[in-house]
Short mmCIF file of C-alpha atoms in Angstrom, two decimals:
data_model
loop_
_atom_site.label_atom_id
_atom_site.label_comp_id
_atom_site.label_asym_id
_atom_site.label_seq_id
_atom_site.Cartn_x
_atom_site.Cartn_y
_atom_site.Cartn_z
CA MET A 1 -11.51 -10.14 16.43
CA ARG A 2 -10.99 -13.18 14.20
CA TYR A 3 -9.85 -13.43 10.58
CA VAL A 4 -10.82 -15.55 7.59
CA SER A 5 -9.35 -16.15 4.14
CA THR A 6 -11.03 -14.65 1.10
CA ARG A 7 -10.94 -18.15 -0.39
CA GLY A 8 -12.48 -19.94 2.57
CA GLY A 9 -9.62 -22.26 3.50
CA SER A 10 -8.59 -20.58 6.76
CA VAL A 11 -10.98 -19.54 9.51
CA ASP A 12 -10.81 -18.22 13.06
CA ARG A 13 -7.25 -16.90 12.98
CA ARG A 14 -6.04 -14.27 15.42
CA PHE A 15 -4.10 -11.12 14.59
CA SER A 16 -0.69 -12.26 15.84
CA GLU A 17 -0.98 -15.40 13.71
CA ILE A 18 -1.76 -13.60 10.46
CA LEU A 19 0.79 -10.86 11.26
CA LEU A 20 3.65 -13.28 10.71
CA GLU A 21 1.94 -15.41 8.08
CA GLY A 22 0.89 -12.82 5.47
CA LEU A 23 -0.79 -14.83 2.71
CA ALA A 24 -3.28 -17.50 3.82
CA PRO A 25 -2.33 -21.16 3.14
CA ASP A 26 -5.08 -21.44 0.49
CA GLY A 27 -3.62 -18.49 -1.42
CA GLY A 28 -6.28 -16.08 -0.23
CA LEU A 29 -5.97 -12.85 1.75
CA TYR A 30 -6.96 -12.45 5.36
CA MET A 31 -9.98 -10.34 6.24
CA PRO A 32 -11.71 -9.61 9.56
CA THR A 33 -14.89 -11.57 10.12
CA ALA A 34 -16.71 -8.22 10.36
CA TYR A 35 -15.84 -4.52 10.29
CA PRO A 36 -16.26 -2.71 13.60
CA LYS A 37 -18.89 0.01 13.21
CA ILE A 38 -18.10 3.55 14.36
CA ASP A 39 -20.96 5.76 15.58
CA ASP A 40 -21.14 9.55 15.67
CA ALA A 41 -20.24 9.73 19.35
CA THR A 42 -17.05 7.76 18.73
CA LEU A 43 -16.12 10.00 15.80
CA ARG A 44 -16.59 13.06 18.00
CA ARG A 45 -14.37 11.54 20.67
CA TRP A 46 -11.67 10.63 18.16
CA ARG A 47 -11.64 14.06 16.51
CA GLY A 48 -9.32 15.66 19.06
CA LEU A 49 -6.84 12.80 19.43
CA SER A 50 -3.20 12.84 18.38
CA TYR A 51 -2.25 10.60 15.47
CA ALA A 52 -0.76 7.95 17.78
CA GLU A 53 -3.82 8.01 20.02
CA LEU A 54 -6.13 7.71 17.00
CA ALA A 55 -4.06 4.82 15.65
CA PHE A 56 -4.39 2.99 18.97
CA GLU A 57 -8.17 3.44 19.04
CA ILE A 58 -8.56 2.05 15.52
CA LEU A 59 -5.99 -0.74 15.68
CA SER A 60 -7.21 -2.00 19.06
CA LEU A 61 -10.60 -2.74 17.45
CA TYR A 62 -8.84 -5.33 15.28
CA ILE A 63 -6.07 -6.51 17.61
CA ASP A 64 -7.14 -8.28 20.79
CA ASP A 65 -4.24 -10.68 21.35
CA ILE A 66 -1.54 -8.08 22.02
CA PRO A 67 -1.90 -6.48 25.48
CA ALA A 68 -3.31 -2.96 25.23
CA ASP A 69 -0.40 -1.35 27.07
CA ALA A 70 2.12 -3.07 24.78
CA LEU A 71 0.19 -2.08 21.65
CA ARG A 72 -0.09 1.51 22.85
CA THR A 73 3.67 1.65 23.43
CA ILE A 74 4.48 0.20 19.99
CA ILE A 75 2.23 2.77 18.29
CA ALA A 76 3.54 5.68 20.39
CA ASN A 77 7.13 4.74 19.49
CA THR A 78 6.21 4.58 15.79
CA TYR A 79 4.31 7.78 15.10
CA THR A 80 6.60 10.49 16.42
CA PRO A 81 7.58 13.93 15.08
CA GLU A 82 11.19 12.75 15.01
CA ILE A 83 10.32 10.01 12.49
CA PHE A 84 7.59 11.77 10.49
CA GLY A 85 8.63 15.41 10.71
CA SER A 86 5.59 17.02 12.38
CA THR A 87 3.25 16.62 15.32
CA GLN A 88 0.37 16.05 12.90
CA ILE A 89 2.27 13.13 11.27
CA THR A 90 0.05 13.47 8.15
CA PRO A 91 -0.55 17.22 7.68
CA LEU A 92 -3.20 18.36 5.20
CA ARG A 93 -2.29 21.00 2.59
CA LYS A 94 -5.04 22.94 0.84
CA LEU A 95 -4.45 23.07 -2.90
CA ASP A 96 -7.59 25.08 -3.74
CA ASP A 97 -11.21 25.33 -2.63
CA SER A 98 -11.98 21.80 -3.87
CA ILE A 99 -8.81 19.73 -3.40
CA SER A 100 -6.40 19.15 -0.52
CA LEU A 101 -3.30 16.97 -0.38
CA LEU A 102 -2.74 14.64 2.57
CA ASN A 103 1.01 14.51 3.20
CA LEU A 104 2.00 10.89 3.67
CA SER A 105 5.61 11.01 2.55
CA ASP A 106 7.48 12.69 5.39
CA GLY A 107 8.86 9.42 6.78
CA PRO A 108 12.35 7.92 6.47
CA THR A 109 12.07 6.94 2.77
CA PHE A 110 9.90 9.86 1.60
CA ALA A 111 6.96 7.66 0.51
CA PHE A 112 3.53 6.84 1.93
CA LYS A 113 4.61 3.24 2.49
CA ASP A 114 6.50 4.40 5.60
CA MET A 115 3.19 5.08 7.35
CA ALA A 116 2.44 1.37 7.63
CA MET A 117 5.90 -0.15 7.29
CA GLN A 118 7.37 1.59 10.34
CA LEU A 119 4.57 0.14 12.45
CA LEU A 120 4.92 -3.29 10.85
CA GLY A 121 8.64 -3.39 11.66
CA ASN A 122 7.99 -2.62 15.32
CA LEU A 123 5.15 -5.16 15.52
CA PHE A 124 7.36 -7.84 13.97
CA GLU A 125 10.24 -7.17 16.35
CA VAL A 126 8.09 -7.33 19.49
CA GLU A 127 6.12 -10.42 18.40
CA LEU A 128 9.19 -12.36 17.24
CA GLU A 129 10.99 -11.58 20.49
CA ARG A 130 7.96 -12.74 22.47
CA ARG A 131 7.80 -16.03 20.57
CA GLY A 132 11.55 -16.57 20.23
CA LEU A 133 11.21 -16.91 16.45
CA GLN A 134 13.10 -15.90 13.31
CA LEU A 135 11.30 -14.47 10.28
CA ASN A 136 12.46 -14.28 6.67
CA ILE A 137 10.50 -11.57 4.92
CA LEU A 138 9.97 -11.98 1.18
CA GLY A 139 8.59 -8.97 -0.65
CA ALA A 140 8.12 -7.51 -4.12
CA THR A 141 8.39 -3.83 -4.95
CA SER A 142 7.75 -1.55 -7.88
CA GLY A 143 9.68 1.18 -6.09
CA ASP A 144 8.61 2.48 -2.71
CA THR A 145 7.50 -0.65 -0.82
CA GLY A 146 11.00 -2.10 -0.95
CA SER A 147 12.84 0.87 0.52
CA ALA A 148 10.13 1.45 3.15
CA ALA A 149 10.31 -2.20 4.24
CA GLU A 150 14.09 -2.28 4.30
CA TYR A 151 14.42 0.94 6.30
CA ALA A 152 11.78 -0.33 8.73
CA MET A 153 13.47 -3.72 9.17
CA ARG A 154 17.16 -2.84 8.95
CA GLY A 155 18.98 -3.97 12.05
CA LYS A 156 15.86 -5.57 13.54
CA ARG A 157 16.51 -8.61 15.67
CA ASN A 158 15.38 -11.95 14.25
CA VAL A 159 14.43 -10.55 10.81
CA GLN A 160 15.95 -11.05 7.35
CA VAL A 161 14.53 -9.20 4.33
CA PHE A 162 14.63 -10.57 0.77
CA MET A 163 13.25 -7.91 -1.56
CA LEU A 164 12.50 -8.53 -5.23
CA SER A 165 12.42 -5.59 -7.65
CA PRO A 166 12.09 -5.37 -11.46
CA HIS A 167 15.61 -5.00 -12.84
CA GLY A 168 16.12 -1.51 -14.30
CA ARG A 169 12.51 -0.38 -13.93
CA MET A 170 12.65 1.78 -10.82
CA SER A 171 13.73 5.42 -10.75
CA PRO A 172 17.45 6.04 -10.11
CA PHE A 173 16.67 7.44 -6.66
CA GLN A 174 14.50 4.44 -5.75
CA GLN A 175 17.23 2.02 -6.82
CA ALA A 176 19.91 3.89 -4.88
CA GLN A 177 17.73 4.14 -1.79
CA MET A 178 17.37 0.36 -1.63
CA PHE A 179 20.65 -0.92 -3.02
CA SER A 180 22.87 1.37 -0.95
CA LEU A 181 21.83 -0.27 2.32
CA GLN A 182 24.72 -2.26 3.77
CA ASP A 183 22.89 -3.99 6.62
CA GLU A 184 23.56 -7.72 6.70
CA ASN A 185 19.88 -8.58 7.19
CA ILE A 186 18.87 -6.81 3.93
CA HIS A 187 19.05 -8.69 0.60
CA ASN A 188 18.13 -6.98 -2.68
CA LEU A 189 17.32 -9.23 -5.64
CA ALA A 190 16.75 -7.50 -9.00
CA VAL A 191 14.54 -9.81 -11.05
CA GLU A 192 14.80 -9.86 -14.83
CA GLY A 193 11.14 -9.03 -15.48
CA SER A 194 8.31 -6.74 -14.45
CA PHE A 195 6.85 -6.03 -11.01
CA ASP A 196 4.12 -8.55 -11.78
CA THR A 197 6.87 -11.16 -12.29
CA CYS A 198 8.24 -10.31 -8.83
CA GLN A 199 4.78 -10.48 -7.31
CA ASP A 200 4.13 -13.86 -8.94
CA ILE A 201 7.34 -15.23 -7.41
CA VAL A 202 6.35 -14.03 -3.93
CA LYS A 203 2.99 -15.73 -4.27
CA ALA A 204 4.54 -18.93 -5.63
CA VAL A 205 6.99 -19.14 -2.73
CA SER A 206 4.22 -18.42 -0.22
CA ALA A 207 2.10 -21.14 -1.82
CA ASP A 208 4.86 -23.72 -1.20
CA LEU A 209 3.73 -24.46 2.35
CA GLY A 210 6.61 -26.82 3.09
CA PHE A 211 9.23 -24.22 2.16
CA LYS A 212 7.24 -21.42 3.82
CA ARG A 213 7.14 -23.26 7.14
CA GLN A 214 10.70 -24.58 7.01
CA TYR A 215 12.16 -21.13 6.37
CA SER A 216 9.56 -19.04 8.25
CA ILE A 217 8.56 -16.92 5.26
CA GLY A 218 6.53 -13.78 5.96
CA THR A 219 5.46 -10.84 3.80
CA VAL A 220 5.42 -7.06 4.04
CA ASN A 221 3.54 -6.38 0.82
CA SER A 222 0.05 -5.02 1.23
CA ILE A 223 -1.26 -8.57 1.11
CA ASN A 224 -0.29 -8.50 4.81
CA TRP A 225 -3.42 -7.38 6.66
CA ALA A 226 -1.43 -5.56 9.36
CA ARG A 227 0.03 -3.19 6.82
CA LEU A 228 -3.32 -2.39 5.25
CA LEU A 229 -4.85 -1.90 8.72
CA ALA A 230 -2.22 0.72 9.58
CA GLN A 231 -3.19 2.65 6.46
CA VAL A 232 -6.83 2.91 7.59
CA VAL A 233 -5.73 5.39 10.26
CA TYR A 234 -4.73 8.21 7.95
CA TYR A 235 -8.14 8.27 6.27
CA PHE A 236 -9.63 9.18 9.64
CA ALA A 237 -6.80 11.65 10.33
CA GLY A 238 -7.31 13.33 6.96
CA TYR A 239 -11.07 13.51 7.42
CA PHE A 240 -10.76 15.17 10.83
CA GLN A 241 -8.37 17.80 9.45
CA ALA A 242 -10.60 18.56 6.45
CA THR A 243 -13.90 18.90 8.34
CA THR A 244 -15.31 20.66 11.37
CA ASP A 245 -18.08 18.21 12.26
CA ASN A 246 -19.18 14.70 11.38
CA SER A 247 -22.09 15.79 9.20
CA GLU A 248 -19.66 16.62 6.39
CA ARG A 249 -18.71 14.06 3.76
CA VAL A 250 -15.48 14.12 1.77
CA SER A 251 -14.07 12.10 -1.11
CA PHE A 252 -10.61 10.57 -1.24
CA CYS A 253 -8.68 10.20 -4.49
CA VAL A 254 -5.98 7.54 -4.38
CA PRO A 255 -3.31 6.80 -7.01
CA SER A 256 -3.44 3.01 -7.12
CA GLY A 257 -1.71 0.10 -8.76
CA ASN A 258 -1.92 -2.77 -6.27
CA PHE A 259 -5.19 -1.61 -4.65
CA GLY A 260 -3.79 -1.69 -1.11
CA ASN A 261 -3.90 2.03 -0.36
CA ILE A 262 -7.44 2.52 -1.58
CA CYS A 263 -8.55 -0.76 -0.01
CA ALA A 264 -7.70 0.82 3.35
CA GLY A 265 -10.13 3.59 2.39
CA HIS A 266 -12.75 0.95 1.65
CA VAL A 267 -12.25 -0.46 5.15
CA ALA A 268 -12.56 3.02 6.69
CA ARG A 269 -15.78 3.63 4.76
CA MET A 270 -17.18 0.24 5.83
CA MET A 271 -16.41 1.19 9.44
CA GLY A 272 -18.55 4.31 9.08
CA LEU A 273 -16.17 7.13 8.14
CA PRO A 274 -18.29 9.65 6.16
CA ILE A 275 -16.64 9.13 2.77
CA GLU A 276 -18.60 10.26 -0.28
CA ASN A 277 -16.50 8.63 -3.02
CA LEU A 278 -13.32 6.61 -3.24
CA VAL A 279 -11.77 7.87 -6.48
CA LEU A 280 -9.26 5.42 -7.92
CA ALA A 281 -6.59 6.88 -10.22
CA THR A 282 -4.48 4.67 -12.47
CA ASN A 283 -1.78 5.41 -15.01
CA GLU A 284 -1.69 3.86 -18.49
CA ASN A 285 -1.77 0.40 -16.86
CA ASP A 286 -5.49 0.81 -16.33
CA VAL A 287 -6.69 -2.68 -15.35
CA LEU A 288 -8.50 -1.32 -12.30
CA ASN A 289 -9.99 1.66 -14.14
CA GLU A 290 -11.35 -0.73 -16.76
CA PHE A 291 -12.93 -2.88 -14.05
CA PHE A 292 -14.69 -0.04 -12.24
CA LYS A 293 -16.02 1.33 -15.50
CA THR A 294 -17.09 -1.95 -17.13
CA GLY A 295 -17.05 -4.77 -14.56
CA ARG A 296 -14.41 -6.58 -16.58
CA TYR A 297 -11.14 -7.61 -14.93
CA ARG A 298 -8.49 -8.37 -17.52
CA VAL A 299 -4.93 -8.92 -16.38
CA ARG A 300 -2.31 -7.79 -18.89
CA THR A 301 0.61 -9.91 -19.96
CA SER A 302 4.16 -8.78 -19.21
CA ARG A 303 4.43 -7.75 -22.84
CA GLU A 304 1.29 -5.62 -22.59
CA ALA A 305 2.25 -3.95 -19.30
CA MET A 306 3.56 -0.46 -19.98
CA ILE A 307 6.63 1.21 -18.47
CA THR A 308 5.48 4.69 -17.48
CA SER A 309 6.67 7.84 -15.74
CA SER A 310 4.70 6.86 -12.61
CA PRO A 311 6.50 3.52 -12.26
CA SER A 312 5.23 2.49 -8.83
CA MET A 313 1.83 1.98 -10.46
CA ASP A 314 3.10 -0.12 -13.36
CA ILE A 315 1.09 -3.08 -12.10
CA SER A 316 -1.43 -5.18 -13.96
CA LYS A 317 -2.38 -7.68 -11.24
CA ALA A 318 -3.67 -5.86 -8.18
CA SER A 319 -3.16 -8.19 -5.24
CA ASN A 320 -5.48 -6.43 -2.78
CA PHE A 321 -8.30 -6.21 -5.29
CA GLU A 322 -9.41 -9.67 -4.13
CA ARG A 323 -10.34 -8.20 -0.75
CA PHE A 324 -12.82 -5.78 -2.28
CA VAL A 325 -14.32 -8.43 -4.57
CA PHE A 326 -14.78 -10.63 -1.48
CA ASP A 327 -16.97 -7.92 0.07
CA LEU A 328 -18.67 -7.07 -3.22
CA LEU A 329 -19.80 -10.69 -3.67
CA GLY A 330 -21.22 -10.94 -0.17
CA ARG A 331 -18.13 -12.74 1.12
CA ASP A 332 -18.75 -15.76 -1.08
CA ALA A 333 -15.34 -17.40 -0.59
CA GLN A 334 -16.07 -20.23 -3.02
CA ARG A 335 -16.80 -17.77 -5.79
CA VAL A 336 -13.71 -15.71 -4.98
CA ALA A 337 -11.57 -18.86 -5.08
CA GLN A 338 -12.93 -19.63 -8.53
CA MET A 339 -12.19 -16.11 -9.78
CA PHE A 340 -8.72 -15.62 -8.29
CA GLY A 341 -7.47 -19.13 -7.57
CA THR A 342 -6.27 -21.94 -9.76
CA GLU A 343 -9.30 -21.73 -12.04
CA LEU A 344 -8.23 -18.26 -13.20
CA PRO A 345 -5.48 -18.57 -15.82
CA ARG A 346 -2.22 -16.79 -15.06
CA TYR A 347 -3.22 -14.01 -17.42
CA GLY A 348 -6.96 -14.41 -17.10
CA GLN A 349 -10.06 -12.36 -16.85
CA PHE A 350 -13.57 -12.35 -15.48
CA THR A 351 -16.58 -10.13 -15.93
CA LEU A 352 -19.04 -9.44 -13.16
CA GLU A 353 -22.67 -10.32 -13.60
CA GLU A 354 -24.88 -7.28 -14.13
CA HIS A 355 -26.35 -7.33 -10.63
CA ALA A 356 -22.89 -7.52 -9.02
CA PHE A 357 -21.55 -4.70 -11.17
CA ALA A 358 -24.51 -2.55 -10.15
CA GLN A 359 -23.49 -2.97 -6.50
CA ILE A 360 -20.15 -1.19 -7.00
CA ALA A 361 -21.81 2.22 -6.77
CA SER A 362 -23.01 1.45 -3.25
CA TYR A 363 -19.37 1.16 -2.15
CA GLY A 364 -18.57 4.65 -3.44
CA PHE A 365 -15.97 3.70 -6.03
CA VAL A 366 -15.35 5.73 -9.18
CA SER A 367 -12.20 5.77 -11.30
CA GLY A 368 -10.14 7.42 -13.99
CA LYS A 369 -6.73 7.23 -15.63
CA SER A 370 -3.85 9.57 -16.31
CA THR A 371 -1.14 9.58 -18.99
CA HIS A 372 2.41 10.88 -19.23
CA ALA A 373 1.17 14.08 -20.87
CA ASP A 374 -1.41 14.48 -18.08
CA ARG A 375 1.27 14.07 -15.44
CA LEU A 376 3.51 16.70 -16.98
CA GLN A 377 0.61 19.12 -17.28
CA THR A 378 -0.62 18.52 -13.73
CA ILE A 379 2.84 18.83 -12.15
CA SER A 380 3.46 22.01 -14.14
CA ASP A 381 0.05 23.50 -13.36
CA THR A 382 0.30 22.70 -9.65
CA TRP A 383 3.72 24.36 -9.50
CA GLU A 384 2.71 27.43 -11.47
CA ARG A 385 -0.60 28.07 -9.71
CA HIS A 386 0.14 26.93 -6.15
CA ARG A 387 3.94 26.75 -5.89
CA MET A 388 3.56 23.14 -4.75
CA MET A 389 5.80 20.51 -6.27
CA ILE A 390 4.23 17.05 -6.54
CA ASP A 391 5.50 13.68 -7.73
CA PRO A 392 4.05 11.95 -10.84
CA HIS A 393 1.87 9.49 -8.90
CA THR A 394 0.29 12.27 -6.86
CA ALA A 395 -0.19 14.12 -10.16
CA ASP A 396 -2.18 11.14 -11.46
CA GLY A 397 -4.38 11.53 -8.38
CA VAL A 398 -4.88 15.27 -8.78
CA LYS A 399 -5.75 14.90 -12.46
CA VAL A 400 -8.37 12.21 -11.85
CA ALA A 401 -9.71 13.96 -8.75
CA ARG A 402 -10.54 17.03 -10.84
CA GLU A 403 -12.64 14.86 -13.15
CA HIS A 404 -14.85 13.75 -10.27
CA LEU A 405 -15.32 16.96 -8.26
CA ARG A 406 -18.82 17.52 -6.92
CA PRO A 407 -20.26 20.91 -5.91
CA GLY A 408 -19.74 21.60 -2.24
CA LYS A 409 -17.72 18.43 -1.66
CA ARG A 410 -14.01 18.48 -0.83
CA THR A 411 -11.66 15.84 -2.23
CA ILE A 412 -8.53 14.75 -0.40
CA VAL A 413 -5.80 13.41 -2.69
CA LEU A 414 -3.42 11.02 -0.97
CA GLU A 415 0.12 12.18 -1.67
CA THR A 416 2.38 9.24 -2.42
CA ALA A 417 6.02 10.35 -2.48
CA LEU A 418 8.30 13.37 -2.36
CA PRO A 419 9.16 14.76 -5.82
CA LEU A 420 12.89 14.10 -5.30
CA LYS A 421 12.26 10.40 -5.95
CA PHE A 422 11.27 11.25 -9.53
CA ASP A 423 13.48 14.21 -10.22
CA GLU A 424 13.70 13.76 -14.00
CA ILE A 425 9.98 14.16 -14.75
CA VAL A 426 9.59 16.88 -12.12
CA ARG A 427 12.42 18.87 -13.74
CA GLN A 428 10.87 18.30 -17.17
CA ALA A 429 7.52 19.65 -15.95
CA THR A 430 8.67 22.57 -13.82
CA GLY A 431 12.19 23.42 -14.95
CA GLN A 432 13.21 23.09 -11.30
CA ASP A 433 15.15 20.49 -9.33
CA ALA A 434 13.15 18.88 -6.55
CA PRO A 435 14.37 19.86 -3.08
CA ARG A 436 16.72 17.26 -1.60
CA PRO A 437 17.44 16.84 2.12
CA PRO A 438 21.15 16.88 3.06
CA SER A 439 20.87 13.32 4.37
CA VAL A 440 20.51 11.96 0.82
CA ALA A 441 22.67 14.46 -1.06
CA ASP A 442 25.13 11.77 -2.22
CA LEU A 443 22.71 8.82 -2.31
CA GLU A 444 23.29 7.78 -5.93
CA GLN A 445 27.08 7.69 -5.38
CA ARG A 446 27.03 5.33 -2.40
CA PRO A 447 28.26 1.71 -2.72
CA ARG A 448 25.53 -0.79 -3.59
CA ARG A 449 24.60 -4.34 -2.63
CA CYS A 450 22.28 -6.04 -5.13
CA ARG A 451 22.13 -9.30 -7.05
CA VAL A 452 20.46 -9.70 -10.44
CA ILE A 453 18.51 -12.96 -10.51
CA GLU A 454 16.50 -14.97 -13.04
CA PRO A 455 12.69 -14.74 -12.86
CA SER A 456 12.32 -18.08 -11.11
CA ALA A 457 10.71 -19.01 -7.80
CA ASP A 458 13.16 -21.91 -7.51
CA LYS A 459 16.14 -19.55 -7.87
CA VAL A 460 14.73 -17.23 -5.23
CA MET A 461 14.04 -20.09 -2.83
CA ALA A 462 17.59 -21.38 -3.31
CA TYR A 463 18.97 -17.93 -2.51
CA ILE A 464 16.84 -17.67 0.64
CA ALA A 465 17.90 -21.14 1.80
CA GLN A 466 21.56 -20.21 1.34
CA HIS A 467 21.46 -16.78 3.00
CA CYS A 468 18.82 -16.91 5.73
CA ASN A 469 19.57 -17.35 9.45
CA CYS A 470 17.62 -20.57 9.90
#
């Protein structure tokens, strides 16, 4: 399997190369040259596999430069009941006759990001050891990515993590989960700005090829193909739990801000998983909902971006969206470079031609948005009717999923985080405190390590140069 950039500047790269590189040198995102196609016989064979076995079968289709035995061992050491709480790893819970929830938040940081980040940490450690290299990971988080990355990388040999987060815009639990880590290889930088500001800085640093090479900068955001690839697995796992044979089709509803989680569903569908619709749910920051309904992509300014009660989706520039547009436009890298590269203003927009917009339906995408009032109502209703407590992002998914139900078709909503990470809104909606494991009973009272920093790529680069092990 070889990989190319969505903007055409990098071709014929192998998995281990793009694993450590993250963003392509031309600013594009790496994509496989083609999606492996899965036939019915293969689906039948995969149906009875454990999660780790299924992950190996899928990942080995895309990874041919890590020995099979080594890859199998890495995956087996990642997806264990000890780390994820059950033998199923991603158990499916039936909400009612139409909707099920796929549990993705039983990992170390109680968020779906653990599903990919735990694997990424193990891949990094093995590959860096093999090459005798150091890696400085630069990431941006709106909440859950940061803690998942830091818990996956803490104490790892040859890895330093520099994580940018929007100062004061994460939930109290999310802040405490990240900032309480005392590991010397973890650096938390709270940026005075929005998540989009943090994301812009990561891209600016990655675009400085001299600095990137000198300081061995890598990424763990979903712009890293390896992380998105790991997420493809749980679409197959969810499908097999929800169906009895491969003639059935299901829809997946995905709360989405940065388009990474649902982009993994797009990859699974392109491979041949029988997905009816990919239902994208946004909050009030509805850039993606607007695109799928109108064909217009209009990035919001920092002033326009709203602070909501589902903060991990307070994103107006969806980094992984470029991957889907690359496929939608027939992999026309020149066109993608014009739309997402230097010719697109920092807060720009584009509108698809009519024929391109008409093609969206063939990829199964539909969308909707949810508001604060919707979240409260959905959390309350789910608690009252089903005695299930859900977090606000999952509530966005459930609300939008109900708008797109089709007779006889089941929808799987991807759960995003445990309710304890957003205790204030959950208490407001249900009158109950979210259950809290004993391991994090005193989390908010623990000592913290965090530095507030100006929204400047130069400032971030200076900090990395001063604190990295180079």
